[in-house]
PDB file of C-alpha atoms in Angstrom:
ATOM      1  CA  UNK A  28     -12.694  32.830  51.462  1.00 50.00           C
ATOM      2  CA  UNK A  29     -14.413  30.646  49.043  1.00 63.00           C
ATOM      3  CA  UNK A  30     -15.376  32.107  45.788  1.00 72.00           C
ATOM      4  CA  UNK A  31     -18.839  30.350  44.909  1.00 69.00           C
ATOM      5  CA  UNK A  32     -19.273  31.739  41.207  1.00 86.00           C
ATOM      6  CA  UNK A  33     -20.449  30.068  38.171  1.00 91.00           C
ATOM      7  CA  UNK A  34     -16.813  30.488  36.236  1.00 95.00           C
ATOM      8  CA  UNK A  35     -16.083  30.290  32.644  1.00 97.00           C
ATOM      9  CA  UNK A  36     -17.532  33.550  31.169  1.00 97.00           C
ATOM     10  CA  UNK A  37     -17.117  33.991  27.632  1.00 97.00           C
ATOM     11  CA  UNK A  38     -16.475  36.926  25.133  1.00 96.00           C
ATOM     12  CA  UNK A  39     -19.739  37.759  24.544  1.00 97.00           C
ATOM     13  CA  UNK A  40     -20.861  37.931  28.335  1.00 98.00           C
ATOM     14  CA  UNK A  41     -17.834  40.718  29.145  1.00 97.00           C
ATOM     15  CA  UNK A  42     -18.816  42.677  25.669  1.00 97.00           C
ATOM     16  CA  UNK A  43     -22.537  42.820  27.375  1.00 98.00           C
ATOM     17  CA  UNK A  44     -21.328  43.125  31.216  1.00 97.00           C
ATOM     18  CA  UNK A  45     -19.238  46.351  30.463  1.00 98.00           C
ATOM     19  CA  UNK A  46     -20.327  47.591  27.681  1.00 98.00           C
ATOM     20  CA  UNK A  47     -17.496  46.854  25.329  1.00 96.00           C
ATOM     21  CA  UNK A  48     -17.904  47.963  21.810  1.00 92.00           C
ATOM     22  CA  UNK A  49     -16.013  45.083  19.429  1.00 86.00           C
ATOM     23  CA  UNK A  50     -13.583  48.175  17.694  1.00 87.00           C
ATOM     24  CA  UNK A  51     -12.522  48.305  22.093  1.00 89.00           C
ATOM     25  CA  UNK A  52     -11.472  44.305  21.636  1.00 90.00           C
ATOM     26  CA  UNK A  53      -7.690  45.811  19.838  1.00 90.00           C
ATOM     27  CA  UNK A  54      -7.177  47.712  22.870  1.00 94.00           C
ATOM     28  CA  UNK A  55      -4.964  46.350  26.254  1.00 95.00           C
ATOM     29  CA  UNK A  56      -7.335  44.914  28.725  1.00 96.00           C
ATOM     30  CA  UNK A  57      -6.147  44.016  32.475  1.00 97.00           C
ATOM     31  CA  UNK A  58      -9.081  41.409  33.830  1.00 97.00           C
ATOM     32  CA  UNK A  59      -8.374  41.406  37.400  1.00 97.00           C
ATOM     33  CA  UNK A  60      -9.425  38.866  40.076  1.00 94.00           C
ATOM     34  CA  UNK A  61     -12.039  37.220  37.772  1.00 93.00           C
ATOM     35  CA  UNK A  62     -11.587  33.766  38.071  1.00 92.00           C
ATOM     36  CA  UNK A  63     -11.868  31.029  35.539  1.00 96.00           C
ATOM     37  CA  UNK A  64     -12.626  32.649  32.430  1.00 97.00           C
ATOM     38  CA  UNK A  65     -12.734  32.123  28.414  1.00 97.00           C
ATOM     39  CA  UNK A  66     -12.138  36.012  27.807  1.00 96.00           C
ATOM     40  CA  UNK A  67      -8.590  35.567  27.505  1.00 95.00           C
ATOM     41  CA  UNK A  68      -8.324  32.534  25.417  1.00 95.00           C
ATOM     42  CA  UNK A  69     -11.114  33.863  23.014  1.00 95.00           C
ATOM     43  CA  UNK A  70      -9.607  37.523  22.743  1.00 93.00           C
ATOM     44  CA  UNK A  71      -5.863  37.272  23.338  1.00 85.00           C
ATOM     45  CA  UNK A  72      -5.424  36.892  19.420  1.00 80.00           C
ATOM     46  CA  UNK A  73      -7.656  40.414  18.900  1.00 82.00           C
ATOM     47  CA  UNK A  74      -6.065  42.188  22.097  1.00 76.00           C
ATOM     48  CA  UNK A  75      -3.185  44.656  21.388  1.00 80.00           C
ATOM     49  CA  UNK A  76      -2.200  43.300  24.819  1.00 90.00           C
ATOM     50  CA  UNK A  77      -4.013  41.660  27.881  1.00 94.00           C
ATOM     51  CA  UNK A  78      -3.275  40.074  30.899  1.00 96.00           C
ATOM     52  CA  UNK A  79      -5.371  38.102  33.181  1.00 96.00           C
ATOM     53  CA  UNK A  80      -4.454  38.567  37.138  1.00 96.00           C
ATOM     54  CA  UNK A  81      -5.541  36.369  39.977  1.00 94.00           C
ATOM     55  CA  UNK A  82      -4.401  35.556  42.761  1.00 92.00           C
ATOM     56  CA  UNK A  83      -5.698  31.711  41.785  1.00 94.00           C
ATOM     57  CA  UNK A  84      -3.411  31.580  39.187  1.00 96.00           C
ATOM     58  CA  UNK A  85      -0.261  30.913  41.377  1.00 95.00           C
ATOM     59  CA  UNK A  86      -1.259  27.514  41.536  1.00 95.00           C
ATOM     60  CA  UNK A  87      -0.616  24.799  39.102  1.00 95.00           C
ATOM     61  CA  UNK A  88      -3.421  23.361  36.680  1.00 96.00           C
ATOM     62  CA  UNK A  89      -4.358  20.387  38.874  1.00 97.00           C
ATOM     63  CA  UNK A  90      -4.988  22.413  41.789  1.00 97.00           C
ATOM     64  CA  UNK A  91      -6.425  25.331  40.245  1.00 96.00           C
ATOM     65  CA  UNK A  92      -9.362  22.677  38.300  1.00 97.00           C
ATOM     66  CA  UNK A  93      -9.963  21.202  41.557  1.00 96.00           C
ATOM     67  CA  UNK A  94     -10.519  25.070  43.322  1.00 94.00           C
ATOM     68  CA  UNK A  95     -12.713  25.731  40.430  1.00 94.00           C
ATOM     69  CA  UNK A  96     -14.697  22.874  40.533  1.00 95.00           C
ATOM     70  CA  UNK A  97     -15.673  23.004  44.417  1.00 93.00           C
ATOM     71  CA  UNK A  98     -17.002  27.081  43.854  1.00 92.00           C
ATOM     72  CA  UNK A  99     -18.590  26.414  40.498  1.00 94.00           C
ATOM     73  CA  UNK A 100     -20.447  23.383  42.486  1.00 95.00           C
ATOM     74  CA  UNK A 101     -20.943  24.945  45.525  1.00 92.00           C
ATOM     75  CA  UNK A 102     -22.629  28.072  43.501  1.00 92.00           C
ATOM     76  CA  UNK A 103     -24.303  25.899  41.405  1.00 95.00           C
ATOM     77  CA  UNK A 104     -26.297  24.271  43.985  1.00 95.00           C
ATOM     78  CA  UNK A 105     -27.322  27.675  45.519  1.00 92.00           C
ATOM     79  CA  UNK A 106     -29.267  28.783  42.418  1.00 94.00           C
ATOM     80  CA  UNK A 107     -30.752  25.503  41.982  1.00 96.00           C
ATOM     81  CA  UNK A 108     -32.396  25.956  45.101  1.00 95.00           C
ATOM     82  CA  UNK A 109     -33.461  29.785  44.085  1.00 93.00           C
ATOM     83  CA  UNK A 110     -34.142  29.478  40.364  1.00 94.00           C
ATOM     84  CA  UNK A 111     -36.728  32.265  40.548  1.00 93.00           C
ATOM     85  CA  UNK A 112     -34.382  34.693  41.498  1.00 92.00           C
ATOM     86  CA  UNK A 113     -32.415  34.236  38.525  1.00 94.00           C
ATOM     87  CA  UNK A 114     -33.480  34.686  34.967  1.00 96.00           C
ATOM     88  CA  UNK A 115     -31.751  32.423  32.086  1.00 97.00           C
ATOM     89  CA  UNK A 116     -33.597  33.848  29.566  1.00 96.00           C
ATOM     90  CA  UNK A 117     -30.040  34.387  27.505  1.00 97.00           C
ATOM     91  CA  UNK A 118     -29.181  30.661  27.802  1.00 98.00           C
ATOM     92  CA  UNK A 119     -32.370  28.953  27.350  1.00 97.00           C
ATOM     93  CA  UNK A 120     -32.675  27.467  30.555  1.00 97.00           C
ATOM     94  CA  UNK A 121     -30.233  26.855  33.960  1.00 97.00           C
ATOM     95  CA  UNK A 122     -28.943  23.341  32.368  1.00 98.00           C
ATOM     96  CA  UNK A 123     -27.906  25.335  29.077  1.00 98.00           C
ATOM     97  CA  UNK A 124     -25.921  28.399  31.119  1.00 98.00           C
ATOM     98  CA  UNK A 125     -24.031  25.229  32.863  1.00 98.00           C
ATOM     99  CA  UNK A 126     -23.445  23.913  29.785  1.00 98.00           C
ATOM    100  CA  UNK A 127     -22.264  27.320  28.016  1.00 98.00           C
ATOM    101  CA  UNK A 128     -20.491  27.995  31.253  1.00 98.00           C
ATOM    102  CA  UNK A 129     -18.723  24.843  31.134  1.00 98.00           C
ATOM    103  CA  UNK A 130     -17.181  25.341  27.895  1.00 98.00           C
ATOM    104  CA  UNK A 131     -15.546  28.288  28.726  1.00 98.00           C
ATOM    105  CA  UNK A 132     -14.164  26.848  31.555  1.00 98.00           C
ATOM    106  CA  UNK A 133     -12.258  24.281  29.057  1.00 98.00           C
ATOM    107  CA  UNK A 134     -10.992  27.006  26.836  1.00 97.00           C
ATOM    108  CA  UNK A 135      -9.235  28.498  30.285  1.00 98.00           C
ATOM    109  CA  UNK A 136      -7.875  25.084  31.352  1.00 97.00           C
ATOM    110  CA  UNK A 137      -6.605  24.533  27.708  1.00 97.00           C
ATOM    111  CA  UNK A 138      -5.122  28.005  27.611  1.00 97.00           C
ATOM    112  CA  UNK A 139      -4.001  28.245  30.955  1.00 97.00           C
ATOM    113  CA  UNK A 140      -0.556  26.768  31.287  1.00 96.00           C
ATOM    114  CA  UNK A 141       0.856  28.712  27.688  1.00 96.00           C
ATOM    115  CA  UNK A 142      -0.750  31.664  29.038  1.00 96.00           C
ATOM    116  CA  UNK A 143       0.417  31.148  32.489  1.00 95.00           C
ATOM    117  CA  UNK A 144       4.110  30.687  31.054  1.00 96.00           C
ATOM    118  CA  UNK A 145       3.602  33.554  28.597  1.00 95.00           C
ATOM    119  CA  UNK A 146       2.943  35.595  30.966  1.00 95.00           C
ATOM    120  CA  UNK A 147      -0.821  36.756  30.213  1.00 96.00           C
ATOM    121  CA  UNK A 148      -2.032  34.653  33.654  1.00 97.00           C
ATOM    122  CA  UNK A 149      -0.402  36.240  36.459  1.00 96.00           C
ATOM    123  CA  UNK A 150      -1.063  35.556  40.150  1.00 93.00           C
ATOM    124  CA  UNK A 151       0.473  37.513  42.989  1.00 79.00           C
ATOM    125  CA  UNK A 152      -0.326  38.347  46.762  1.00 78.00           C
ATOM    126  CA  UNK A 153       1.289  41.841  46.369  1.00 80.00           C
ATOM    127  CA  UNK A 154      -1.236  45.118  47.146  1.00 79.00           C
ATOM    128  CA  UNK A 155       0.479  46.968  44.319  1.00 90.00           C
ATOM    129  CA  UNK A 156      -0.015  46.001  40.531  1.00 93.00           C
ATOM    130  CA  UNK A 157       3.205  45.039  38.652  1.00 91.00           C
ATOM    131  CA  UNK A 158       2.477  47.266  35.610  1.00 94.00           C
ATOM    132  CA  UNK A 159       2.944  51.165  34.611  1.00 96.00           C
ATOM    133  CA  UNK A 160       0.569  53.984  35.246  1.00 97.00           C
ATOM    134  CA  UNK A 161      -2.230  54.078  32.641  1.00 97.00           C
ATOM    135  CA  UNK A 162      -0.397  51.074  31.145  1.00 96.00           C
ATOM    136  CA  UNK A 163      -3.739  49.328  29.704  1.00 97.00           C
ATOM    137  CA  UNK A 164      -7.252  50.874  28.260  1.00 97.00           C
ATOM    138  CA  UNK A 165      -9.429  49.104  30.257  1.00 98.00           C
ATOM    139  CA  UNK A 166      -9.210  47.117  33.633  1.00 98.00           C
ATOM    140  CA  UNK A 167     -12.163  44.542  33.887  1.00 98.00           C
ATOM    141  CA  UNK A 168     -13.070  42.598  37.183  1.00 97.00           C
ATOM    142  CA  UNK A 169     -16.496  40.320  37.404  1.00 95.00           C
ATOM    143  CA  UNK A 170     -17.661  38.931  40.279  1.00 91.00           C
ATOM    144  CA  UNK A 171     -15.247  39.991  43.082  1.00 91.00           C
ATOM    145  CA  UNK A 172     -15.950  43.545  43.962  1.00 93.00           C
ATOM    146  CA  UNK A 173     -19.686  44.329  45.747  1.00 90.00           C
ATOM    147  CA  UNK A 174     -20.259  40.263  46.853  1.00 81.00           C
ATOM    148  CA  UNK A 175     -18.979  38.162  49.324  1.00 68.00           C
ATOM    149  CA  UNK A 176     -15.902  36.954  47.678  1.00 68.00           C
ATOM    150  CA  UNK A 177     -13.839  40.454  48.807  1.00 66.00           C
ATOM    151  CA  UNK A 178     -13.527  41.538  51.976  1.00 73.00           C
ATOM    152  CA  UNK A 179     -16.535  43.664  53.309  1.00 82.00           C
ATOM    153  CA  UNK A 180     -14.620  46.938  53.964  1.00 91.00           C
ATOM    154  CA  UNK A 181     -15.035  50.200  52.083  1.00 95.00           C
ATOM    155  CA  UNK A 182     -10.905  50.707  52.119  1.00 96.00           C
ATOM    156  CA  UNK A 183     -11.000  47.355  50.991  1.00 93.00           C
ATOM    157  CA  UNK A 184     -12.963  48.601  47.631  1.00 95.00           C
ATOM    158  CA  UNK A 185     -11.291  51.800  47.368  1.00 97.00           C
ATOM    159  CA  UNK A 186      -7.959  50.666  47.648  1.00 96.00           C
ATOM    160  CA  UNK A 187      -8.411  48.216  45.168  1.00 96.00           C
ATOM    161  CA  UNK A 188     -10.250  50.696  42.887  1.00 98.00           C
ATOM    162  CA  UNK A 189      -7.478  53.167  43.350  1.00 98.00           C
ATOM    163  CA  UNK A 190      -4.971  50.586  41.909  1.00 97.00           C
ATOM    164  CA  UNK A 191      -6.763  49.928  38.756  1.00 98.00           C
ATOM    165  CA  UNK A 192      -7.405  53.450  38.213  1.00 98.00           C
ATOM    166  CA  UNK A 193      -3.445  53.827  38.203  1.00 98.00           C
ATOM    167  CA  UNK A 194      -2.799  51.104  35.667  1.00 97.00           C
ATOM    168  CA  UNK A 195      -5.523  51.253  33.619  1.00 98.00           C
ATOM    169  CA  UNK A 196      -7.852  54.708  31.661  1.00 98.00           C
ATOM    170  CA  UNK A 197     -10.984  53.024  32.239  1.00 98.00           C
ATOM    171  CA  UNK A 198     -12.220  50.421  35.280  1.00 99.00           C
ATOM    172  CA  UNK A 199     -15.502  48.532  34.918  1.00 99.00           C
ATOM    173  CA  UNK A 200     -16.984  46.401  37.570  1.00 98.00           C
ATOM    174  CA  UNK A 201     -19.558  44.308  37.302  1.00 97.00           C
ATOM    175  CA  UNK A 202     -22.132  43.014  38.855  1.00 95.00           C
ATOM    176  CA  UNK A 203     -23.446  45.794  41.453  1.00 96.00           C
ATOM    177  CA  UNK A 204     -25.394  43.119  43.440  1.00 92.00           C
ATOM    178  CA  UNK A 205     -24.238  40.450  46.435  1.00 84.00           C
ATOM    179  CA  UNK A 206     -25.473  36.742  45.352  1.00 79.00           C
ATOM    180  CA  UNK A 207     -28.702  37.168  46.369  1.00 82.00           C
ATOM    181  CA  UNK A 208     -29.121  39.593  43.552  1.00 87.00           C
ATOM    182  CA  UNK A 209     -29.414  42.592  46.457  1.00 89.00           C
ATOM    183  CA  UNK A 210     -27.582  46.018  45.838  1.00 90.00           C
ATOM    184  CA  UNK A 211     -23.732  46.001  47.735  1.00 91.00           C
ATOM    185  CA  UNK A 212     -24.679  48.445  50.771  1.00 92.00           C
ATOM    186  CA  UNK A 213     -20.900  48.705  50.341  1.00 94.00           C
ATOM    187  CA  UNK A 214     -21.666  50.646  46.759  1.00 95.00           C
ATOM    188  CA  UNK A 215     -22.798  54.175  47.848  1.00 96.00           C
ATOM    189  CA  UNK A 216     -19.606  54.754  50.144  1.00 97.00           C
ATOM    190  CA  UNK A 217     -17.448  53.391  47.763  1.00 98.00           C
ATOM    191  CA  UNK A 218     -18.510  55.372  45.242  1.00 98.00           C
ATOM    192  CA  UNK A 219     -18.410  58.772  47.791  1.00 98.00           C
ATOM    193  CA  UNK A 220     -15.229  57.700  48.801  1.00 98.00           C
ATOM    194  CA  UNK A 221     -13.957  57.676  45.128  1.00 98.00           C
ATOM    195  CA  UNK A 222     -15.717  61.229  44.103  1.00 97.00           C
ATOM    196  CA  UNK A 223     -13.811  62.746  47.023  1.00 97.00           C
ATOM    197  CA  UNK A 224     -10.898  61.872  45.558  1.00 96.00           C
ATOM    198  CA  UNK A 225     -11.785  63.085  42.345  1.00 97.00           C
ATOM    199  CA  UNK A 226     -12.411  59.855  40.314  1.00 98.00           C
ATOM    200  CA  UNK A 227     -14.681  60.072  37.678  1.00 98.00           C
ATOM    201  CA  UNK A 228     -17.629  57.730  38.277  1.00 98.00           C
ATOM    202  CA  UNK A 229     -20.639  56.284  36.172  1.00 98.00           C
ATOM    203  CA  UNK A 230     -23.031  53.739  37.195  1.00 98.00           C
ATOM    204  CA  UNK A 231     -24.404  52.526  33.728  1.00 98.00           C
ATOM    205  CA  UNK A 232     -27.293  49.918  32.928  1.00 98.00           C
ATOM    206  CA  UNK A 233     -25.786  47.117  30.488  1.00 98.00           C
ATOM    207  CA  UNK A 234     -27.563  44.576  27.891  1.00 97.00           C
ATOM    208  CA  UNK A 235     -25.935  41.371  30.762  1.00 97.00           C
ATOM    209  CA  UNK A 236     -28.244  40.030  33.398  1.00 96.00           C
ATOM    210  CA  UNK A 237     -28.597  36.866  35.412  1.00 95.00           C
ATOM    211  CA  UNK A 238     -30.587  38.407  38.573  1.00 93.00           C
ATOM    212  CA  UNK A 239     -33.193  40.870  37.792  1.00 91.00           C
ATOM    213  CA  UNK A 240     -31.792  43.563  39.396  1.00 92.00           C
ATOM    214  CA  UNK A 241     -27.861  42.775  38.274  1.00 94.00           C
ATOM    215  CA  UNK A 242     -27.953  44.682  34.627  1.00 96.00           C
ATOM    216  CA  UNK A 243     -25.650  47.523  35.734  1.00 97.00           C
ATOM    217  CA  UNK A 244     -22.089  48.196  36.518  1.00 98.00           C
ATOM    218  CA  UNK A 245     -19.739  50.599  37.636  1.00 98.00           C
ATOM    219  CA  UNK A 246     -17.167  52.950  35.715  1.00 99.00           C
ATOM    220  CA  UNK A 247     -14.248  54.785  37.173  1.00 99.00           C
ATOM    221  CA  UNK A 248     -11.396  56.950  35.936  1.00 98.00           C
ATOM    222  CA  UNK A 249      -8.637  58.880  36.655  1.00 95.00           C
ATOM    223  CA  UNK A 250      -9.869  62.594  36.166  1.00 82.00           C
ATOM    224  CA  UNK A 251      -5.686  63.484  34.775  1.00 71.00           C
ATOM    225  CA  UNK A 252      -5.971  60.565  32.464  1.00 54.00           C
ATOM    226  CA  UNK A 253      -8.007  61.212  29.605  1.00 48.00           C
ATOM    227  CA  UNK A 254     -11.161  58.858  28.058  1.00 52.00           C
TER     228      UNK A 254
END
C-alpha cells in the first residue's frame, strides 16, 4: 500500500503533535510505523531509551531513499493541487515545510544505518512487538493509524492499539483525519471498541496542525498500568 506522506518530521513537530512536555524527552519512547523521521536522530542523545519500528526499515538505505522519495513526491503533488486545504502558517509557506521537511529526512538517512545496526531502527512483519509489557513511557505513531496507509478495518486499529498499550504506559496517535483532512469514520468504533475493553481513552486538541481540522490526537492506556 503506498504510504504518500510528507516524511521527515522533526522534534519540535512530535513535542506539538502529542503533546510532549521537554522534562517527557528523558523518558523511553517506542515511535511505531512512522516513517522517515528526524525524531530519533534529534532525541536519541536525550532519550533514556527509544526505538524506532517500521516495517520500512528492513530494507537497506538505497532502497529505503528510493521508497521515501516516490511517497514524499507522490504526497507532495496532492497538496499542491489542494493548497487551500492545508494551512502552512508554521512554515511560512508550502516551499518552506518541503524544505524543513527535507532536512529531517537527511538527519534519518544519516542516522539510519548506525541506528539500524544499533538496534534503535527495527523493522519486522511480526503482529506481536519484540519488547516487554509496559517496557517504554510512551509509544508514538504519526501518520499511519486513521488514513489510508493502514488497512481500513476496526480490528485492524484495535489490534494494533492493543499492542502498544502492552509495551508502552501511554499511546498517542496522531493525526485524527484521512488526507483530505476529513475525520477517520474508523475513529468512533475504534475508540468504543477500546472503552469496552477498558482502555483509558482521551481525544485531546494539540498546538500541531497542517489541515484545519487535524489539531487533535488520540491517547490510550492500559487502565492496570499507571500514568
Amino acid at each position: 500500500m503506498e504510504r504518500a506522506v510528507l516524511w521527515g518530521h522533526h522534534l519540535d513537530e512530535y513535542r506539538d503533535m502529542f503533546d510532549l512536555s521537554h522534562t517527557s524527552f528523558t523518558m523511553r519512547f517506542l515511535e511505531f510505523q512512522s516513517g522517515a523521521s528526524a525524531f530519533q536522530a534529534e532525541l536519541r542523545q536525550k532519550a533514556a531509551h527509544l526505538v524506532s519500528y517500521d516495517t520500512w526499515f528492513e530494507l537497506d538505505k538505497l532502497a529505503l531513499q528510493q521508497t521515501i522519495e516516490r511517497s514524499f513526491t507522490t504526497r507532495l503533488a496532492q497538496i499542491k493541487t489542494r493548497q487551500n486545504a492545508f494551512d502552512f502558517q508554521r512554515y511560512g509557506s508550502l516551499d518552506k515545510l518541503v524544505a524543513y521537511r527535507r532536512q529531517g529526512l537527511a538527519k534519518f538517512l544519516h542516522d539510519y544505518d548506525l541506528g539500524h545496526a544499533e538496534g534503535r531502527y527495527v523493522g519486522t512483519q511480526q503482529a506481536a512487538l519484540p519488547f516487554s509489557d509496559f517496557f517504554f513511557d510512551y509509544a508514538l505513531s504519526s501518520h499511519h493509524f486513521f488514513s489510508a496507509v493502514a488497512p481500513q478495518t476496526v480490528a485492524y486499529h484495535v489490534d494494533k492499539i492493543q499492542e502498544l498499550a502492552r509495551v508502552a504506559k501511554d499511546v498517542r496517535i496522531f493525526p485524527l483525519v484521512d488526507a483530505d483532512g476529513v475525520p477517520s469514520s474508523l475513529l468512533g468504533p475504534v475508540i468504543l471498541a477500546l472503552q469496552q475493553k477498558n482502555y483509558g481513552i482521551e481525544v485531546r486538541d494539540v498546538l500541531y496542525h497542517l489541515q484545519p481540522k487535524g489539531n487533535a490526537m488520540l491517547r490510550i492506556w492500559a487502565q492496570e498500568c499507571a500514568v
